[in-house]
Structures are given as C-alpha cells and as structure tokens.
C-alpha cells in the first residue's frame, strides 16, 4: 500500500457514491443499456462544454481518433503528421487506416514543435494531429495558421486535455474533430473505457455516428458501409454525465496541486517542472504532472521506497520499438525526454499533505 498512490479510484468513487449509485441503478433498472437517452444527454452536455455543435460517444479515445481519420477520408498514400512523444494509440490509428505516419519532435513543454511540423509537410500530407499532452494544448495559433496555409485537416488528440484551453478556446474545438478519452485516469474518467469525438461538421458527425454502429443509420435502417461496434455504453454515459458537473471544480483542484508542486520543486536545480498554471495563453489542466529529473531512475526507485507511486511515460521512445517499424525517425528531444520524465501523483482527491510528502521525498533524494 502506497502512502501516496498514483491514482485513488476508491476514494474518487466514495465521494460521489450516492449520486453515482443512483445513476447506475436507475439506468440499469430501466433497461437503458445501449444508445439511450443518457448517451444523447451526455453527448449534448459535452458538446456544450467544449463549444461544438456535435459530440459522438464511442468506446475509446482511440476510436474517436480512428473515426476522425476515416470520416476525413484518410487512407493509403496519405501522410499524417504527429509526434512520437504520445500514447501509441495516436500513431496506431494512422497505420491501421493505411496512411503513413510522419513523426516530428516536441519542444520543452512536451508538445509538437511547430518548426518541425512545417519542415515535415510534403505534397502528400493531408492531416496533422496535435497531441495536447498532460493537459496542455499545443500552440494552436501557430498550428492552425500552418494547417491553413498548407490546406491540412486538423484532428486534435485531446485525449489528455478535456477542459484545457488555448487563448480561451477549449481543447477539441479547433480542428475538424477533437478526440477525448474517458480512460479512468483522465480529467473526466469512466469506470472502464470510453471516448468521444466532437465536431462542428455535420457530415463528419453523421459518418462517425454510423462508424461506431456497424455503418447503420438507425432512423432508416440503411447500412452505409462496413462499420465497427464502438458505442459508448449507456451506463458509462450516465456515470460520465454525473461526473461532468464536477469537472470544473476538479480542474481547479488539479491546478492548485500543480501550483503546490511548483512552489516546492521549482527552485530545485536537478528538476525541471512544467510551466506553472497561469491565466495567459495556456489554461492547463494537469491531467499528468510530469517533471524532468536528473538521475531519474534512481529518483523513481527512491520515491517507490518512500511510498510514493510514480509513472514513467514513456521510458522508451515510440520510434525505438522495433515492432512498430518507425526506426527511421530521429527525434533528439523525444529521445532525451524519455530518459528524464517522471509523472508524480496528481488528482483531485490528493491532499496538500500528500503533495508536501512527495516534495519532501524528492528533496531528500537530492540531498543524498
Ligand atoms: C494522448 C492519447 N491519445 C490517445 C489515447 C487513447 O485513448 P483511449 O485509451 O481511451 O483509447 C490516450 C489515452 O490513453 C492518450 O493519452
């Protein structure tokens, strides 16, 4: 048992138990299991929250990305630019659609380097997928400008950034679609898997709605193409809809905790903290709190011994996994980051005292 676990799902549930139990049993006892009112309600609430016209609930963030690419007509012969410093799903869907992934390096804030994006564009480039890693958007002003200049479609991988903003505009509302994950550790997490695609484009919304449901149009019974079974379960939608009300408060708490970490670690020269919360261009939601640390592996071992559970995402850069056949990319910053990053516990249920304990443990390690 860790003194400071990396996540605390039991406590998360306990705090909302009454309300969640009501939503779950209410939904189940009425037999509302697949594509019922709770899903429509949740989709409508997410669309409002992000500021888009449509939202299509699917079984994962991965399929939100997949259906975005398919709905945009991406396939063999097309190049899609994204980063290697992301969860493998971002790249997997590109390959699975038959397109070619073109991976570019990231900058100091772990997000796509816009110079590198521009350099990677070829006549075959159709799409750019910016990844809002750790709950911080990319420089979307630059990115939208570059995409506009070169006629590229933007699909946002905002799996880690529901609630984050750039220049006051929410993650997921810039591109042709925005893709979110409800994996339990995200800012809004289900009790299982889930995801959603948001868009202002009616055709894309309709195509994604059919893609998630075997290519069917339920109203007419028409089957438009061979689709997938990738619906967001109605019970998960009911759960997520309850939780959505709490999201703004949870984000405030995440930002508060990030400020505590910054206060405690910002001056430590062996550690580089992420940009602190501010009200300027970037409104970050700290889905993960990731520092770069000297002697990273020894620090991780020390924290574990001290009862602090940490995560390393990712110890090996994606393009170094031979099975993925991405070894032709050279991404110096991505490679450097892999040896230095360490994610510290950060979630709304974490106490100030627990953060103080993590900070003390890190100081203790560097004092030797
Ligand atoms: C950046 C990023 N992209 C895509 C995904 C995929 O989402 P999911 O796990 O819901 O399929 C994740 C989530 O883990 C993610 O962090």
mmCIF file of C-alpha atoms and ligand atoms in Angstrom:
data_model
loop_
_atom_site.group_PDB
_atom_site.id
_atom_site.type_symbol
_atom_site.label_atom_id
_atom_site.label_comp_id
_atom_site.label_asym_id
_atom_site.label_seq_id
_atom_site.Cartn_x
_atom_site.Cartn_y
_atom_site.Cartn_z
ATOM 1 C CA UNK A 1 0.000 0.000 0.000
ATOM 2 C CA UNK A 2 1.479 3.328 -1.080
ATOM 3 C CA UNK A 3 1.334 6.399 1.187
ATOM 4 C CA UNK A 4 0.704 8.367 -1.968
ATOM 5 C CA UNK A 5 -0.830 6.191 -4.681
ATOM 6 C CA UNK A 6 -0.623 7.318 -8.293
ATOM 7 C CA UNK A 7 -4.414 7.289 -8.574
ATOM 8 C CA UNK A 8 -7.103 6.769 -5.959
ATOM 9 C CA UNK A 9 -10.174 5.336 -7.656
ATOM 10 C CA UNK A 10 -11.838 4.019 -4.451
ATOM 11 C CA UNK A 11 -11.738 7.476 -2.859
ATOM 12 C CA UNK A 12 -12.934 9.054 -6.107
ATOM 13 C CA UNK A 13 -15.948 6.725 -6.089
ATOM 14 C CA UNK A 14 -16.622 7.145 -2.355
ATOM 15 C CA UNK A 15 -17.007 10.908 -2.698
ATOM 16 C CA UNK A 16 -19.763 10.562 -5.313
ATOM 17 C CA UNK A 17 -21.138 7.211 -4.240
ATOM 18 C CA UNK A 18 -24.762 8.199 -3.628
ATOM 19 C CA UNK A 19 -25.184 10.116 -6.850
ATOM 20 C CA UNK A 20 -23.361 7.552 -8.960
ATOM 21 C CA UNK A 21 -25.221 4.601 -7.473
ATOM 22 C CA UNK A 22 -28.485 6.331 -8.319
ATOM 23 C CA UNK A 23 -27.394 6.997 -11.903
ATOM 24 C CA UNK A 24 -26.154 3.429 -12.377
ATOM 25 C CA UNK A 25 -29.070 1.557 -10.825
ATOM 26 C CA UNK A 26 -31.587 3.947 -12.383
ATOM 27 C CA UNK A 27 -30.180 3.301 -15.832
ATOM 28 C CA UNK A 28 -29.842 -0.444 -15.406
ATOM 29 C CA UNK A 29 -33.213 -0.962 -13.740
ATOM 30 C CA UNK A 30 -34.965 0.787 -16.624
ATOM 31 C CA UNK A 31 -33.036 -1.377 -19.083
ATOM 32 C CA UNK A 32 -31.445 1.643 -20.764
ATOM 33 C CA UNK A 33 -28.304 -0.108 -21.913
ATOM 34 C CA UNK A 34 -27.339 0.840 -25.465
ATOM 35 C CA UNK A 35 -27.681 4.258 -27.163
ATOM 36 C CA UNK A 36 -30.456 5.604 -24.997
ATOM 37 C CA UNK A 37 -31.354 8.973 -23.527
ATOM 38 C CA UNK A 38 -28.370 9.084 -21.133
ATOM 39 C CA UNK A 39 -25.950 8.891 -24.054
ATOM 40 C CA UNK A 40 -27.756 11.605 -26.009
ATOM 41 C CA UNK A 41 -27.871 13.794 -22.901
ATOM 42 C CA UNK A 42 -24.179 13.320 -22.188
ATOM 43 C CA UNK A 43 -23.215 13.974 -25.811
ATOM 44 C CA UNK A 44 -25.202 17.175 -25.756
ATOM 45 C CA UNK A 45 -23.588 18.282 -22.470
ATOM 46 C CA UNK A 46 -20.060 17.568 -23.707
ATOM 47 C CA UNK A 47 -20.712 19.435 -26.958
ATOM 48 C CA UNK A 48 -21.883 22.422 -24.901
ATOM 49 C CA UNK A 49 -18.877 22.157 -22.593
ATOM 50 C CA UNK A 50 -16.397 22.133 -25.483
ATOM 51 C CA UNK A 51 -18.410 24.582 -27.560
ATOM 52 C CA UNK A 52 -19.026 22.388 -30.600
ATOM 53 C CA UNK A 53 -22.262 21.505 -32.373
ATOM 54 C CA UNK A 54 -21.933 17.731 -32.190
ATOM 55 C CA UNK A 55 -20.449 15.030 -29.991
ATOM 56 C CA UNK A 56 -20.386 11.312 -30.786
ATOM 57 C CA UNK A 57 -19.731 8.920 -27.910
ATOM 58 C CA UNK A 58 -17.521 5.951 -28.769
ATOM 59 C CA UNK A 59 -15.802 3.148 -26.900
ATOM 60 C CA UNK A 60 -12.424 4.869 -26.507
ATOM 61 C CA UNK A 61 -10.270 7.841 -27.349
ATOM 62 C CA UNK A 62 -8.541 5.558 -29.819
ATOM 63 C CA UNK A 63 -11.711 5.051 -31.839
ATOM 64 C CA UNK A 64 -12.510 8.778 -31.664
ATOM 65 C CA UNK A 65 -9.187 9.276 -33.480
ATOM 66 C CA UNK A 66 -9.764 6.366 -35.847
ATOM 67 C CA UNK A 67 -13.233 7.562 -36.873
ATOM 68 C CA UNK A 68 -11.931 11.098 -37.345
ATOM 69 C CA UNK A 69 -9.368 9.845 -39.850
ATOM 70 C CA UNK A 70 -11.860 7.566 -41.597
ATOM 71 C CA UNK A 71 -14.531 10.260 -41.726
ATOM 72 C CA UNK A 72 -11.965 12.643 -43.225
ATOM 73 C CA UNK A 73 -11.315 10.028 -45.940
ATOM 74 C CA UNK A 74 -7.714 9.311 -44.947
ATOM 75 C CA UNK A 75 -6.138 6.132 -46.299
ATOM 76 C CA UNK A 76 -3.258 4.684 -48.289
ATOM 77 C CA UNK A 77 -0.996 7.267 -49.914
ATOM 78 C CA UNK A 78 -1.800 9.955 -47.346
ATOM 79 C CA UNK A 79 0.716 11.268 -44.836
ATOM 80 C CA UNK A 80 -0.372 12.215 -41.331
ATOM 81 C CA UNK A 81 1.946 14.263 -39.138
ATOM 82 C CA UNK A 82 2.018 13.797 -35.402
ATOM 83 C CA UNK A 83 4.504 13.315 -32.561
ATOM 84 C CA UNK A 84 6.280 10.215 -31.218
ATOM 85 C CA UNK A 85 6.033 11.517 -27.648
ATOM 86 C CA UNK A 86 2.437 10.371 -27.233
ATOM 87 C CA UNK A 87 0.479 7.290 -26.330
ATOM 88 C CA UNK A 88 0.900 4.664 -29.046
ATOM 89 C CA UNK A 89 -2.804 4.912 -29.982
ATOM 90 C CA UNK A 90 -2.242 8.219 -31.811
ATOM 91 C CA UNK A 91 0.086 6.530 -34.276
ATOM 92 C CA UNK A 92 -1.652 3.141 -34.322
ATOM 93 C CA UNK A 93 -4.824 4.552 -35.866
ATOM 94 C CA UNK A 94 -2.864 6.256 -38.649
ATOM 95 C CA UNK A 95 -1.178 2.979 -39.571
ATOM 96 C CA UNK A 96 -4.417 0.989 -39.221
ATOM 97 C CA UNK A 97 -6.147 3.379 -41.660
ATOM 98 C CA UNK A 98 -3.430 2.537 -44.175
ATOM 99 C CA UNK A 99 -1.904 6.026 -44.067
ATOM 100 C CA UNK A 100 1.740 6.869 -43.372
ATOM 101 C CA UNK A 101 2.679 8.379 -40.020
ATOM 102 C CA UNK A 102 5.254 11.170 -40.125
ATOM 103 C CA UNK A 103 6.601 11.796 -36.642
ATOM 104 C CA UNK A 104 8.079 15.124 -35.568
ATOM 105 C CA UNK A 105 9.891 16.211 -32.447
ATOM 106 C CA UNK A 106 8.443 18.031 -29.457
ATOM 107 C CA UNK A 107 9.565 21.139 -27.623
ATOM 108 C CA UNK A 108 10.280 21.874 -23.966
ATOM 109 C CA UNK A 109 6.616 21.600 -22.965
ATOM 110 C CA UNK A 110 6.406 18.067 -24.465
ATOM 111 C CA UNK A 111 4.160 19.246 -27.309
ATOM 112 C CA UNK A 112 4.682 19.406 -31.071
ATOM 113 C CA UNK A 113 7.499 21.674 -32.229
ATOM 114 C CA UNK A 114 5.873 23.939 -34.817
ATOM 115 C CA UNK A 115 9.121 24.470 -36.778
ATOM 116 C CA UNK A 116 9.433 20.717 -37.151
ATOM 117 C CA UNK A 117 5.817 20.460 -38.241
ATOM 118 C CA UNK A 118 6.387 22.928 -41.044
ATOM 119 C CA UNK A 119 9.542 21.144 -42.183
ATOM 120 C CA UNK A 120 7.731 17.788 -42.335
ATOM 121 C CA UNK A 121 4.970 18.861 -44.722
ATOM 122 C CA UNK A 122 5.086 17.273 -48.193
ATOM 123 C CA UNK A 123 2.587 17.243 -51.075
ATOM 124 C CA UNK A 124 1.191 14.002 -49.590
ATOM 125 C CA UNK A 125 0.442 15.491 -46.171
ATOM 126 C CA UNK A 126 -3.288 15.553 -45.526
ATOM 127 C CA UNK A 127 -3.660 15.713 -41.747
ATOM 128 C CA UNK A 128 -1.859 16.972 -38.681
ATOM 129 C CA UNK A 129 -2.714 15.515 -35.278
ATOM 130 C CA UNK A 130 -1.567 17.798 -32.473
ATOM 131 C CA UNK A 131 -1.467 15.979 -29.130
ATOM 132 C CA UNK A 132 -2.329 18.057 -26.056
ATOM 133 C CA UNK A 133 -0.041 16.137 -23.742
ATOM 134 C CA UNK A 134 -0.524 16.201 -19.981
ATOM 135 C CA UNK A 135 -3.452 18.604 -20.257
ATOM 136 C CA UNK A 136 -1.738 21.434 -22.126
ATOM 137 C CA UNK A 137 -2.633 22.478 -25.650
ATOM 138 C CA UNK A 138 -0.135 22.923 -28.434
ATOM 139 C CA UNK A 139 0.479 26.415 -29.760
ATOM 140 C CA UNK A 140 -2.828 26.286 -31.637
ATOM 141 C CA UNK A 141 -2.462 29.764 -33.125
ATOM 142 C CA UNK A 142 0.684 28.667 -34.966
ATOM 143 C CA UNK A 143 -0.659 25.234 -35.749
ATOM 144 C CA UNK A 144 -3.936 26.467 -37.266
ATOM 145 C CA UNK A 145 -2.021 29.026 -39.248
ATOM 146 C CA UNK A 146 0.361 26.407 -40.682
ATOM 147 C CA UNK A 147 -2.506 23.989 -41.367
ATOM 148 C CA UNK A 148 -4.485 26.725 -43.114
ATOM 149 C CA UNK A 149 -1.539 27.746 -45.259
ATOM 150 C CA UNK A 150 -0.951 24.166 -46.437
ATOM 151 C CA UNK A 151 -4.584 23.025 -46.613
ATOM 152 C CA UNK A 152 -4.177 20.388 -43.893
ATOM 153 C CA UNK A 153 -7.012 18.888 -41.881
ATOM 154 C CA UNK A 154 -6.507 19.200 -38.115
ATOM 155 C CA UNK A 155 -7.614 16.323 -35.893
ATOM 156 C CA UNK A 156 -6.959 17.103 -32.251
ATOM 157 C CA UNK A 157 -5.788 14.346 -29.967
ATOM 158 C CA UNK A 158 -7.153 15.957 -26.829
ATOM 159 C CA UNK A 159 -7.402 12.629 -25.005
ATOM 160 C CA UNK A 160 -5.469 14.190 -22.115
ATOM 161 C CA UNK A 161 -6.930 17.676 -22.259
ATOM 162 C CA UNK A 162 -10.665 17.884 -21.651
ATOM 163 C CA UNK A 163 -11.167 21.291 -20.019
ATOM 164 C CA UNK A 164 -7.865 22.817 -21.184
ATOM 165 C CA UNK A 165 -7.833 25.972 -23.309
ATOM 166 C CA UNK A 166 -5.608 27.988 -25.588
ATOM 167 C CA UNK A 167 -6.342 31.706 -25.871
ATOM 168 C CA UNK A 168 -9.616 30.987 -24.073
ATOM 169 C CA UNK A 169 -10.739 28.402 -26.659
ATOM 170 C CA UNK A 170 -11.331 24.828 -25.446
ATOM 171 C CA UNK A 171 -9.280 21.807 -26.478
ATOM 172 C CA UNK A 172 -11.136 19.902 -29.153
ATOM 173 C CA UNK A 173 -12.805 22.950 -30.688
ATOM 174 C CA UNK A 174 -10.026 23.948 -33.126
ATOM 175 C CA UNK A 175 -9.849 21.055 -35.570
ATOM 176 C CA UNK A 176 -12.276 19.269 -37.828
ATOM 177 C CA UNK A 177 -12.668 16.994 -34.813
ATOM 178 C CA UNK A 178 -11.499 16.886 -31.222
ATOM 179 C CA UNK A 179 -10.933 13.471 -29.639
ATOM 180 C CA UNK A 180 -11.261 12.762 -25.931
ATOM 181 C CA UNK A 181 -10.626 9.687 -23.823
ATOM 182 C CA UNK A 182 -12.555 8.729 -20.706
ATOM 183 C CA UNK A 183 -9.932 6.259 -19.523
ATOM 184 C CA UNK A 184 -10.312 6.357 -15.715
ATOM 185 C CA UNK A 185 -7.191 8.467 -15.033
ATOM 186 C CA UNK A 186 -8.201 11.320 -17.355
ATOM 187 C CA UNK A 187 -9.697 14.607 -16.127
ATOM 188 C CA UNK A 188 -13.098 13.033 -16.770
ATOM 189 C CA UNK A 189 -12.888 9.276 -16.394
ATOM 190 C CA UNK A 190 -15.419 6.488 -16.784
ATOM 191 C CA UNK A 191 -15.464 3.249 -14.799
ATOM 192 C CA UNK A 192 -13.981 1.450 -17.761
ATOM 193 C CA UNK A 193 -13.219 2.600 -21.288
ATOM 194 C CA UNK A 194 -14.898 5.359 -23.224
ATOM 195 C CA UNK A 195 -14.247 8.236 -25.586
ATOM 196 C CA UNK A 196 -15.931 10.939 -27.604
ATOM 197 C CA UNK A 197 -15.396 12.840 -30.826
ATOM 198 C CA UNK A 198 -16.591 16.437 -31.053
ATOM 199 C CA UNK A 199 -17.056 18.439 -34.235
ATOM 200 C CA UNK A 200 -18.882 21.339 -35.843
ATOM 201 C CA UNK A 201 -19.150 19.431 -39.113
ATOM 202 C CA UNK A 202 -22.477 17.666 -39.594
ATOM 203 C CA UNK A 203 -21.233 15.241 -42.216
ATOM 204 C CA UNK A 204 -18.337 14.144 -40.009
ATOM 205 C CA UNK A 205 -20.705 13.715 -37.050
ATOM 206 C CA UNK A 206 -23.075 11.582 -39.137
ATOM 207 C CA UNK A 207 -20.259 9.487 -40.544
ATOM 208 C CA UNK A 208 -18.783 8.897 -37.070
ATOM 209 C CA UNK A 209 -22.234 8.009 -35.725
ATOM 210 C CA UNK A 210 -22.568 5.336 -38.408
ATOM 211 C CA UNK A 211 -18.948 4.177 -37.999
ATOM 212 C CA UNK A 212 -19.488 3.400 -34.311
ATOM 213 C CA UNK A 213 -22.611 1.367 -35.034
ATOM 214 C CA UNK A 214 -21.791 -1.088 -37.857
ATOM 215 C CA UNK A 215 -22.288 1.528 -40.546
ATOM 216 C CA UNK A 216 -26.007 1.706 -39.760
ATOM 217 C CA UNK A 217 -28.293 4.690 -39.857
ATOM 218 C CA UNK A 218 -30.733 3.732 -37.127
ATOM 219 C CA UNK A 219 -33.534 6.020 -38.300
ATOM 220 C CA UNK A 220 -33.746 4.478 -41.786
ATOM 221 C CA UNK A 221 -32.158 1.078 -41.282
ATOM 222 C CA UNK A 222 -29.722 1.801 -44.120
ATOM 223 C CA UNK A 223 -26.226 0.341 -43.877
ATOM 224 C CA UNK A 224 -23.804 2.768 -45.468
ATOM 225 C CA UNK A 225 -20.552 0.758 -45.184
ATOM 226 C CA UNK A 226 -18.904 -1.921 -43.055
ATOM 227 C CA UNK A 227 -18.557 -0.182 -39.714
ATOM 228 C CA UNK A 228 -17.467 -1.024 -36.191
ATOM 229 C CA UNK A 229 -19.055 -1.829 -32.867
ATOM 230 C CA UNK A 230 -17.743 1.083 -30.858
ATOM 231 C CA UNK A 231 -20.566 2.674 -28.935
ATOM 232 C CA UNK A 232 -20.150 4.447 -25.625
ATOM 233 C CA UNK A 233 -22.149 2.306 -23.179
ATOM 234 C CA UNK A 234 -25.240 3.981 -21.879
ATOM 235 C CA UNK A 235 -24.352 3.249 -18.227
ATOM 236 C CA UNK A 236 -20.910 4.821 -18.714
ATOM 237 C CA UNK A 237 -22.605 7.836 -20.311
ATOM 238 C CA UNK A 238 -24.891 8.176 -17.269
ATOM 239 C CA UNK A 239 -21.845 7.979 -14.958
ATOM 240 C CA UNK A 240 -19.886 10.491 -17.027
ATOM 241 C CA UNK A 241 -22.818 12.875 -17.100
ATOM 242 C CA UNK A 242 -22.905 12.932 -13.287
ATOM 243 C CA UNK A 243 -19.156 13.499 -13.157
ATOM 244 C CA UNK A 244 -19.165 16.250 -15.797
ATOM 245 C CA UNK A 245 -20.810 18.624 -13.299
ATOM 246 C CA UNK A 246 -17.794 18.250 -11.035
ATOM 247 C CA UNK A 247 -15.181 18.672 -13.746
ATOM 248 C CA UNK A 248 -14.630 22.445 -13.358
ATOM 249 C CA UNK A 249 -14.033 22.004 -9.607
ATOM 250 C CA UNK A 250 -11.705 19.070 -10.212
ATOM 251 C CA UNK A 251 -9.721 21.121 -12.712
ATOM 252 C CA UNK A 252 -9.385 23.959 -10.173
ATOM 253 C CA UNK A 253 -8.044 21.447 -7.668
ATOM 254 C CA UNK A 254 -5.596 19.986 -10.209
ATOM 255 C CA UNK A 255 -4.262 23.472 -10.905
ATOM 256 C CA UNK A 256 -3.986 24.174 -7.179
ATOM 257 C CA UNK A 257 -1.979 20.979 -6.667
ATOM 258 C CA UNK A 258 0.264 21.841 -9.621
ATOM 259 C CA UNK A 259 0.937 25.221 -8.002
ATOM 260 C CA UNK A 260 1.931 23.432 -4.770
ATOM 261 C CA UNK A 261 4.350 21.198 -6.665
ATOM 262 C CA UNK A 262 5.781 24.247 -8.427
ATOM 263 C CA UNK A 263 6.259 26.029 -5.110
ATOM 264 C CA UNK A 264 8.033 23.028 -3.619
ATOM 265 C CA UNK A 265 10.122 21.931 -6.595
ATOM 266 C CA UNK A 266 10.520 24.982 -8.827
ATOM 267 C CA UNK A 267 13.813 26.048 -7.288
ATOM 268 C CA UNK A 268 15.379 22.597 -7.210
ATOM 269 C CA UNK A 269 18.096 22.707 -9.870
ATOM 270 C CA UNK A 270 18.087 18.937 -10.524
ATOM 271 C CA UNK A 271 14.455 19.081 -11.563
ATOM 272 C CA UNK A 272 12.591 20.874 -14.341
ATOM 273 C CA UNK A 273 8.932 21.458 -13.562
ATOM 274 C CA UNK A 274 6.235 22.024 -16.193
ATOM 275 C CA UNK A 275 5.123 25.584 -16.868
ATOM 276 C CA UNK A 276 3.117 26.665 -13.799
ATOM 277 C CA UNK A 277 -0.633 27.331 -14.027
ATOM 278 C CA UNK A 278 -1.335 30.784 -15.413
ATOM 279 C CA UNK A 279 -4.218 32.661 -16.903
ATOM 280 C CA UNK A 280 -2.350 33.682 -20.050
ATOM 281 C CA UNK A 281 -2.475 31.869 -23.372
ATOM 282 C CA UNK A 282 -2.388 28.409 -21.878
ATOM 283 C CA UNK A 283 -5.026 27.185 -19.464
ATOM 284 C CA UNK A 284 -3.549 23.814 -18.471
ATOM 285 C CA UNK A 285 -5.493 21.146 -16.606
ATOM 286 C CA UNK A 286 -2.585 18.962 -15.415
ATOM 287 C CA UNK A 287 -4.008 15.597 -16.377
ATOM 288 C CA UNK A 288 -0.473 14.467 -15.557
ATOM 289 C CA UNK A 289 2.159 16.311 -13.580
ATOM 290 C CA UNK A 290 5.384 15.499 -15.388
ATOM 291 C CA UNK A 291 8.809 16.712 -14.297
ATOM 292 C CA UNK A 292 12.212 16.156 -15.886
ATOM 293 C CA UNK A 293 14.674 14.913 -13.337
ATOM 294 C CA UNK A 294 18.383 14.204 -13.036
ATOM 295 C CA UNK A 295 19.100 10.576 -12.110
ATOM 296 C CA UNK A 296 15.504 9.820 -12.981
ATOM 297 C CA UNK A 297 15.565 6.054 -12.438
ATOM 298 C CA UNK A 298 17.236 6.355 -9.020
ATOM 299 C CA UNK A 299 14.724 9.043 -8.044
ATOM 300 C CA UNK A 300 11.837 6.787 -9.121
ATOM 301 C CA UNK A 301 13.257 3.946 -7.005
ATOM 302 C CA UNK A 302 13.680 6.272 -4.014
ATOM 303 C CA UNK A 303 10.105 7.525 -4.313
ATOM 304 C CA UNK A 304 8.795 3.987 -4.523
ATOM 305 C CA UNK A 305 10.729 3.064 -1.371
ATOM 306 C CA UNK A 306 9.277 6.124 0.334
ATOM 307 C CA UNK A 307 5.747 5.006 -0.530
ATOM 308 C CA UNK A 308 5.146 7.313 -3.483
ATOM 309 C CA UNK A 309 3.808 5.639 -6.616
ATOM 310 C CA UNK A 310 5.065 7.253 -9.815
ATOM 311 C CA UNK A 311 4.780 6.523 -13.519
ATOM 312 C CA UNK A 312 7.236 6.904 -16.360
ATOM 313 C CA UNK A 313 5.599 7.759 -19.664
ATOM 314 C CA UNK A 314 7.431 6.678 -21.690
ATOM 315 C CA UNK A 315 10.794 5.097 -20.797
ATOM 316 C CA UNK A 316 11.424 4.065 -24.417
ATOM 317 C CA UNK A 317 10.541 6.433 -27.264
ATOM 318 C CA UNK A 318 7.844 5.032 -29.519
ATOM 319 C CA UNK A 319 10.057 5.036 -32.597
ATOM 320 C CA UNK A 320 12.571 2.780 -30.802
ATOM 321 C CA UNK A 321 10.072 -0.081 -30.523
ATOM 322 C CA UNK A 322 11.242 -2.213 -33.426
ATOM 323 C CA UNK A 323 7.893 -3.895 -33.978
ATOM 324 C CA UNK A 324 6.334 -0.558 -34.896
ATOM 325 C CA UNK A 325 8.722 -0.034 -37.841
ATOM 326 C CA UNK A 326 9.270 3.653 -37.026
ATOM 327 C CA UNK A 327 13.046 3.407 -36.580
ATOM 328 C CA UNK A 328 13.772 5.801 -39.468
ATOM 329 C CA UNK A 329 12.782 8.829 -37.371
ATOM 330 C CA UNK A 330 15.413 10.787 -35.441
ATOM 331 C CA UNK A 331 13.854 12.888 -32.722
ATOM 332 C CA UNK A 332 16.523 14.140 -30.308
ATOM 333 C CA UNK A 333 14.247 15.932 -27.840
ATOM 334 C CA UNK A 334 11.825 12.982 -27.686
ATOM 335 C CA UNK A 335 14.745 10.641 -27.049
ATOM 336 C CA UNK A 336 16.179 12.887 -24.329
ATOM 337 C CA UNK A 337 12.825 13.296 -22.628
ATOM 338 C CA UNK A 338 12.365 9.524 -22.347
ATOM 339 C CA UNK A 339 15.377 9.367 -20.010
ATOM 340 C CA UNK A 340 14.260 12.251 -17.824
ATOM 341 C CA UNK A 341 10.484 12.263 -17.375
ATOM 342 C CA UNK A 342 8.658 11.094 -14.314
ATOM 343 C CA UNK A 343 4.951 11.627 -13.563
ATOM 344 C CA UNK A 344 4.107 12.497 -9.964
ATOM 345 C CA UNK A 345 0.715 11.751 -8.406
ATOM 346 C CA UNK A 346 -1.840 14.461 -9.156
ATOM 347 C CA UNK A 347 -5.620 14.032 -8.942
ATOM 348 C CA UNK A 348 -8.404 15.951 -7.207
ATOM 349 C CA UNK A 349 -8.557 13.578 -4.240
ATOM 350 C CA UNK A 350 -4.863 14.122 -3.407
ATOM 351 C CA UNK A 351 -4.322 16.120 -0.199
ATOM 352 C CA UNK A 352 -1.952 19.057 0.321
ATOM 353 C CA UNK A 353 -0.148 16.905 2.890
ATOM 354 C CA UNK A 354 0.440 14.144 0.385
ATOM 355 C CA UNK A 355 1.912 16.635 -2.098
ATOM 356 C CA UNK A 356 4.149 18.011 0.672
ATOM 357 C CA UNK A 357 5.301 14.461 1.360
ATOM 358 C CA UNK A 358 6.190 13.864 -2.305
ATOM 359 C CA UNK A 359 8.077 17.174 -2.417
ATOM 360 C CA UNK A 360 9.994 16.319 0.772
ATOM 361 C CA UNK A 361 10.872 12.893 -0.576
ATOM 362 C CA UNK A 362 12.309 14.437 -3.747
ATOM 363 C CA UNK A 363 14.371 16.961 -1.751
ATOM 364 C CA UNK A 364 15.578 14.151 0.457
ATOM 365 C CA UNK A 365 16.779 12.198 -2.578
ATOM 366 C CA UNK A 366 18.825 15.065 -3.989
ATOM 367 C CA UNK A 367 20.292 15.944 -0.573
ATOM 368 C CA UNK A 368 21.703 12.409 -0.815
HETATM 369 C C1 LIG B 1 -2.571 11.159 -25.941
HETATM 370 C C2 LIG B 1 -3.522 9.999 -26.007
HETATM 371 N N1 LIG B 1 -4.059 9.651 -27.182
HETATM 372 C C3 LIG B 1 -4.948 8.641 -27.283
HETATM 373 C C4 LIG B 1 -5.335 7.924 -26.177
HETATM 374 C C5 LIG B 1 -6.253 6.785 -26.356
HETATM 375 O O1 LIG B 1 -7.401 6.845 -25.560
HETATM 376 P P1 LIG B 1 -8.096 5.507 -25.044
HETATM 377 O O2 LIG B 1 -7.217 4.873 -24.044
HETATM 378 O O3 LIG B 1 -9.393 5.981 -24.458
HETATM 379 O O4 LIG B 1 -8.326 4.654 -26.247
HETATM 380 C C6 LIG B 1 -4.815 8.255 -24.926
HETATM 381 C C7 LIG B 1 -5.254 7.573 -23.704
HETATM 382 O O5 LIG B 1 -4.801 6.812 -23.045
HETATM 383 C C8 LIG B 1 -3.868 9.313 -24.838
HETATM 384 O O6 LIG B 1 -3.309 9.645 -23.673
#
